[in-house]
N, CA, C and O atoms as a MOPAC input file, in Angstrom:
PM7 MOZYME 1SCF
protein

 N     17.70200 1   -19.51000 1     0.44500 1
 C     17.14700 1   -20.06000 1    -0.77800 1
 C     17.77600 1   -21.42400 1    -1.07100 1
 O     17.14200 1   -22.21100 1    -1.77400 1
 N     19.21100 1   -21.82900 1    -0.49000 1
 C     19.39500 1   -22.79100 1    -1.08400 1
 C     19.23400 1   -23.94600 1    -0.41300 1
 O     19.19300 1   -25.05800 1    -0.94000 1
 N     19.08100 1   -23.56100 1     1.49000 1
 C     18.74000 1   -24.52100 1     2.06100 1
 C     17.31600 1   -25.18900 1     1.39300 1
 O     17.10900 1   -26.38700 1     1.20100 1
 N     16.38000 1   -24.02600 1     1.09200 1
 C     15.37000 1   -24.39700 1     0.96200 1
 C     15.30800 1   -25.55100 1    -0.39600 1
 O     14.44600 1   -26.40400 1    -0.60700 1
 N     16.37600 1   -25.27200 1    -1.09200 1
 C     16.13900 1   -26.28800 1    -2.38800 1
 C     16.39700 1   -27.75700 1    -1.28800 1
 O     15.84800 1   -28.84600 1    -1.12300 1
 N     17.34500 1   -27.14900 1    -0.81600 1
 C     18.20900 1   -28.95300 1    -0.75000 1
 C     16.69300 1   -29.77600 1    -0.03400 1
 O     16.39600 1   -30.94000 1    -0.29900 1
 N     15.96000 1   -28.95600 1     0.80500 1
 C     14.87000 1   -29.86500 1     1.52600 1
 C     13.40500 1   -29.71700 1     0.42600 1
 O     12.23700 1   -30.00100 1     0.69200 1
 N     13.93200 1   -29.22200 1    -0.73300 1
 C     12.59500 1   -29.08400 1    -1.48700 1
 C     11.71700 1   -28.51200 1    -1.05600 1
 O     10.71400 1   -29.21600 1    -0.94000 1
 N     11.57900 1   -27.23900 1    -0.66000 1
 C     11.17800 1   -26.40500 1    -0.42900 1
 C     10.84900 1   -25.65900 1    -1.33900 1
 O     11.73700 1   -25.53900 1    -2.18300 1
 N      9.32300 1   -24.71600 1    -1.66800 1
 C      9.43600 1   -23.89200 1    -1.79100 1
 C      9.55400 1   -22.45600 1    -1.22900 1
 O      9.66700 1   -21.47200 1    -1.96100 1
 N      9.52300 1   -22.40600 1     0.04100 1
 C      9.50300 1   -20.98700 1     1.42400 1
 C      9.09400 1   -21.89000 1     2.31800 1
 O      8.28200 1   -22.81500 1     2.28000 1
 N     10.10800 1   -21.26100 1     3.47500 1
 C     10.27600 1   -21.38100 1     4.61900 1
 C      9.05500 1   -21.53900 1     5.55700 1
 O      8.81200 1   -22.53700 1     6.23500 1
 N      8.12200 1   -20.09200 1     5.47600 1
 C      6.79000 1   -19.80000 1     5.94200 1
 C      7.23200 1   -19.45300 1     7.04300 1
 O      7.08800 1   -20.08000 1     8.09300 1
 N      7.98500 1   -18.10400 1     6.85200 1
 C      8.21300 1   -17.24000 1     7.48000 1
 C      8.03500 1   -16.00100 1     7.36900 1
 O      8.81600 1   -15.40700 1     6.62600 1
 N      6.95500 1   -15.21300 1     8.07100 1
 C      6.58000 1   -13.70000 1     7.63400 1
 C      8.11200 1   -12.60000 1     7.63400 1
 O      8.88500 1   -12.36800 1     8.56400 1
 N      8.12100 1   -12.19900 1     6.50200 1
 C      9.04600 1   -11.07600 1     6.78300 1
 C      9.63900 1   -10.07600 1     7.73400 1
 O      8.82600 1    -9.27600 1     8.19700 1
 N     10.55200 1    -9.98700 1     8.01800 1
 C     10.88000 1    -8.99300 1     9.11300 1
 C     10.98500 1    -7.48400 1     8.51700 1
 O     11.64800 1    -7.06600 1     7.56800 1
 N      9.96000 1    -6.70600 1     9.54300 1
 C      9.80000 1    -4.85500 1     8.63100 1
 C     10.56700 1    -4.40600 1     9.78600 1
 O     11.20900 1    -3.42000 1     9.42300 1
 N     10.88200 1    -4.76900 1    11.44700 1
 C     11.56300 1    -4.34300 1    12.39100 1
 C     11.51000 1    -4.57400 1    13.87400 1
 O     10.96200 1    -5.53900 1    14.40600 1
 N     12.00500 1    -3.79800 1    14.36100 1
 C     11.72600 1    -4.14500 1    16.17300 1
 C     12.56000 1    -3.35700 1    16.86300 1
 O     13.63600 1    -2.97800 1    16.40000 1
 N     11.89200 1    -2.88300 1    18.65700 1
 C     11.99900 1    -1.89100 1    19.38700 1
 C     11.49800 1    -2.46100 1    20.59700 1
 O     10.99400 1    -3.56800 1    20.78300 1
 N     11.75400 1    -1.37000 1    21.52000 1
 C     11.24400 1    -1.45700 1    22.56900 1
 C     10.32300 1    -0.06100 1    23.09800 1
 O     10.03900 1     0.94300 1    22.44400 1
 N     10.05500 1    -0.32700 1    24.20800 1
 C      9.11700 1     0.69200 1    24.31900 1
 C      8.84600 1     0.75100 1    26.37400 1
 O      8.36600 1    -0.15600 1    27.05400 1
 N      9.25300 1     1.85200 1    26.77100 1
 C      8.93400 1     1.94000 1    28.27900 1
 C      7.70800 1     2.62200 1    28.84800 1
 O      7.55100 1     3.84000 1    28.76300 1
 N      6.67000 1     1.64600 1    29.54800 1
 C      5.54000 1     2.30000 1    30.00400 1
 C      6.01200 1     2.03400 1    31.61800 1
 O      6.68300 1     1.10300 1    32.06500 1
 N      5.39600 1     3.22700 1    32.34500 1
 C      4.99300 1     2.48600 1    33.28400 1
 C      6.30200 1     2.29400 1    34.25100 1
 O      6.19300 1     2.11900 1    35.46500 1
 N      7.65500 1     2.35400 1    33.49900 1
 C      9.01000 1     2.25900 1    34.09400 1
 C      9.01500 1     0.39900 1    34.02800 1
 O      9.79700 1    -0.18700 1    34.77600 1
 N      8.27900 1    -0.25000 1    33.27600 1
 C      8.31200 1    -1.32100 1    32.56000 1
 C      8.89800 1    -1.29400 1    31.00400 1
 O      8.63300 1    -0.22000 1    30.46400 1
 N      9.70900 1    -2.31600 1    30.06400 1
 C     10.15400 1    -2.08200 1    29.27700 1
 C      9.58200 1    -3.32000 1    28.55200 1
 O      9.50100 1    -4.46200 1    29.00400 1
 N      9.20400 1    -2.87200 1    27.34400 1
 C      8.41700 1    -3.74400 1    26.45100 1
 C      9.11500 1    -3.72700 1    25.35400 1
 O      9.70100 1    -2.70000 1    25.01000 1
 N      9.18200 1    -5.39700 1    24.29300 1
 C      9.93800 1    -4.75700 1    23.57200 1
 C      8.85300 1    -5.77200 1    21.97600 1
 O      8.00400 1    -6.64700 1    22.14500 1
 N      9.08900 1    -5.49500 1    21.32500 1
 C      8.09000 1    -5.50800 1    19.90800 1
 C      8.25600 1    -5.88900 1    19.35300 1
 O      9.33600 1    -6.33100 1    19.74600 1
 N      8.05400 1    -6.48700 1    17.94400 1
 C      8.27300 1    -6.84600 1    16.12000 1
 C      7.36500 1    -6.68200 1    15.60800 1
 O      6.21200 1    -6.95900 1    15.94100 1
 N      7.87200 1    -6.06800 1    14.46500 1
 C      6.49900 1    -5.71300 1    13.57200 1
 C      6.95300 1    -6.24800 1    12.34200 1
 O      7.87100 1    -5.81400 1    11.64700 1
 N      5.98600 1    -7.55900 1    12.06500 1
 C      5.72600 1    -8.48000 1    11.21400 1
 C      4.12600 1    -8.13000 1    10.45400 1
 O      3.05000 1    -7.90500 1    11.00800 1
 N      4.55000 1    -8.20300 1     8.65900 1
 C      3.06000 1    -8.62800 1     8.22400 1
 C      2.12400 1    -9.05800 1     8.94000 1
 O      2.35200 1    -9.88700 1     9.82100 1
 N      0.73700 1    -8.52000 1     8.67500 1
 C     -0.52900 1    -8.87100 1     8.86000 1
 C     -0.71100 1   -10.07700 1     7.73600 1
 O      0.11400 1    -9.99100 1     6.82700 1
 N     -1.50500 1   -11.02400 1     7.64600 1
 C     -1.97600 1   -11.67700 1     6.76300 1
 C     -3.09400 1   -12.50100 1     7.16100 1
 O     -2.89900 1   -13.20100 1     8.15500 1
 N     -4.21800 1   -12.56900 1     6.60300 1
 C     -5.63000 1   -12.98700 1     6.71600 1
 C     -5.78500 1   -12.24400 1     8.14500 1
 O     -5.39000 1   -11.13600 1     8.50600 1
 N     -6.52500 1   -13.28600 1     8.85000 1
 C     -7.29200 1   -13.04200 1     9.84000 1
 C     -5.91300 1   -13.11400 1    11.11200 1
 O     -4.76400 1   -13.53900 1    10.98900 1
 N     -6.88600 1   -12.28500 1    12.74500 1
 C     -6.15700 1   -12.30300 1    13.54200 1
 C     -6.90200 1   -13.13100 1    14.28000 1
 O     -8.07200 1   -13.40900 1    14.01600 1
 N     -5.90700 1   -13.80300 1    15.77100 1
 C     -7.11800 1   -14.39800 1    16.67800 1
 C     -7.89200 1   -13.59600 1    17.06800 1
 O     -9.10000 1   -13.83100 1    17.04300 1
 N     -7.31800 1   -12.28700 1    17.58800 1
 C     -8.61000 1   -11.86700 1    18.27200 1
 C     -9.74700 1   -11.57400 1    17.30000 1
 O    -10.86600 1   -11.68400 1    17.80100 1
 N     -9.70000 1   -11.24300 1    16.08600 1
 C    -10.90400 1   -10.97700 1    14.89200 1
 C    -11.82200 1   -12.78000 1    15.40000 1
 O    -12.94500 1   -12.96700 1    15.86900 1
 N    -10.76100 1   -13.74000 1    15.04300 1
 C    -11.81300 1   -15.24200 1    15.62000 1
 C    -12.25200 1   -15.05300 1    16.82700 1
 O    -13.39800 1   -15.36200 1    17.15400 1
 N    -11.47600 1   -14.57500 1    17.55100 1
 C    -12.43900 1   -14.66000 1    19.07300 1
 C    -13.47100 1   -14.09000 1    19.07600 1
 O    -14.44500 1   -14.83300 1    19.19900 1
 N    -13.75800 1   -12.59400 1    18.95200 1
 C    -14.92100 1   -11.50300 1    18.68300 1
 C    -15.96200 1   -12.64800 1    17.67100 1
 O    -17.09100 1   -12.86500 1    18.11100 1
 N    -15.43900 1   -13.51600 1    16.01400 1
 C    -16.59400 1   -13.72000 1    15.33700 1
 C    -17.17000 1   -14.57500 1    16.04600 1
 O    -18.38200 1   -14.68000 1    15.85400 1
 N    -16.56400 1   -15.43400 1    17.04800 1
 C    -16.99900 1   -17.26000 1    17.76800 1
 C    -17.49500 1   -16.30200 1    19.11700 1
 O    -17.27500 1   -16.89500 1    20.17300 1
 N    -18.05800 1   -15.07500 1    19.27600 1
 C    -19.82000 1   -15.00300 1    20.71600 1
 C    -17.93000 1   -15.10400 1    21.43800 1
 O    -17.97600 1   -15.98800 1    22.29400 1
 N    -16.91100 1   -14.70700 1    21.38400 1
 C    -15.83100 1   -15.17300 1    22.50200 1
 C    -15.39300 1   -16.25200 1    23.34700 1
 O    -14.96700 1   -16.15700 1    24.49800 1
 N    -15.57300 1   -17.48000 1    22.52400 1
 C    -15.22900 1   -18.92800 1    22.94900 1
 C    -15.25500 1   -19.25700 1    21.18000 1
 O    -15.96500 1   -18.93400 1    20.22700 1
 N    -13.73800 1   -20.29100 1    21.47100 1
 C    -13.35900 1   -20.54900 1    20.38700 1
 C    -13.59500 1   -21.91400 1    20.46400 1
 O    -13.56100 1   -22.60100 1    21.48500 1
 N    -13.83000 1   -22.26200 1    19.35500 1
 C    -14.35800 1   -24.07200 1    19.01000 1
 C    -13.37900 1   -25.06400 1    19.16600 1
 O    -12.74000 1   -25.08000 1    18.11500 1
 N    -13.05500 1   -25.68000 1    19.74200 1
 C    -11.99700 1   -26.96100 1    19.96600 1
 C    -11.26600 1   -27.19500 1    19.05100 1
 O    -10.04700 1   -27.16000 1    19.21700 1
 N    -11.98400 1   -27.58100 1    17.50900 1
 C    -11.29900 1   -27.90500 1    16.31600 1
 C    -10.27100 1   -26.31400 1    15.99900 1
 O     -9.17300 1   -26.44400 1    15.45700 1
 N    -10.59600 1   -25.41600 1    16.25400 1
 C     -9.66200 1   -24.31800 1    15.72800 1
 C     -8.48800 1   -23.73600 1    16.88300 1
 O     -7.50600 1   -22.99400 1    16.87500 1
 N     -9.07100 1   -24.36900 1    17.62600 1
 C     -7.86100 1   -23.80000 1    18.95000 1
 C     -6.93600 1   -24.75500 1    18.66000 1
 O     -5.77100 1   -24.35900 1    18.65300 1
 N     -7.18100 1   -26.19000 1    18.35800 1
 C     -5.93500 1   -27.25200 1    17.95200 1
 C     -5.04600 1   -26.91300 1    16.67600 1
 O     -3.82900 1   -26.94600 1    16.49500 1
 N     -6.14900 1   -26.56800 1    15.84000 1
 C     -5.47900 1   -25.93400 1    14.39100 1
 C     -4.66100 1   -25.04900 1    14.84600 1
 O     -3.46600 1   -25.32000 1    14.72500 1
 N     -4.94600 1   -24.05200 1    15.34200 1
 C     -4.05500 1   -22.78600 1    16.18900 1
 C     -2.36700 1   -23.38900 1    16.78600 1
 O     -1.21700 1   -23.07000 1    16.48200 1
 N     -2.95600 1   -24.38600 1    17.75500 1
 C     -2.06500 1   -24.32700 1    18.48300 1
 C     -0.88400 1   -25.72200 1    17.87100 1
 O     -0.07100 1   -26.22200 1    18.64800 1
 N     -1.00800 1   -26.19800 1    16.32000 1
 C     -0.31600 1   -26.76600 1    15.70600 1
 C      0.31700 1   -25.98900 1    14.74700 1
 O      1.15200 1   -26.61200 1    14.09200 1
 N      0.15600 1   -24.66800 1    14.42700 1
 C      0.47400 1   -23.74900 1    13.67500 1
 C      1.57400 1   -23.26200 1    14.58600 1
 O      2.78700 1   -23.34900 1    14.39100 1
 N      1.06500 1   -22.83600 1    15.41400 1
 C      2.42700 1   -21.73300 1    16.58000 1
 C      3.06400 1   -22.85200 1    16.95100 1
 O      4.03500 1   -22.78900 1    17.70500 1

């Protein structure tokens, strides 16, 4: 909180942490976080965009991550 003052901040824009694990399939080991959902997912955009995503939103996308 207070870094966030000094840069005038109001939040970080960082989803909360609820946890994390791993998980063995396969004799492969996978491991997880489980973070909030909020609005939409890509794959929900991929399925609404016929499964090709529009140029302008893949850039939006990929300036976000």
């Amino acid at each position: 909180k207070k870094w966030c003052e000094t840069q005038n901040l109001s939040r970080i824009g960082i989803p909360s942490y609820e946890g994390s694990g791993s998980h063995v399939y396969k004799g492969e080991r996978f491991r997880f976080l489980v973070i909030p959902r909020y609005g939409i997912d890509v794959g929900k955009l991929f399925q609404d965009h016929g499964r090709k995503l529009p140029t302008k939103l893949v850039n939006n996308l990929a300036v976000q991550m």
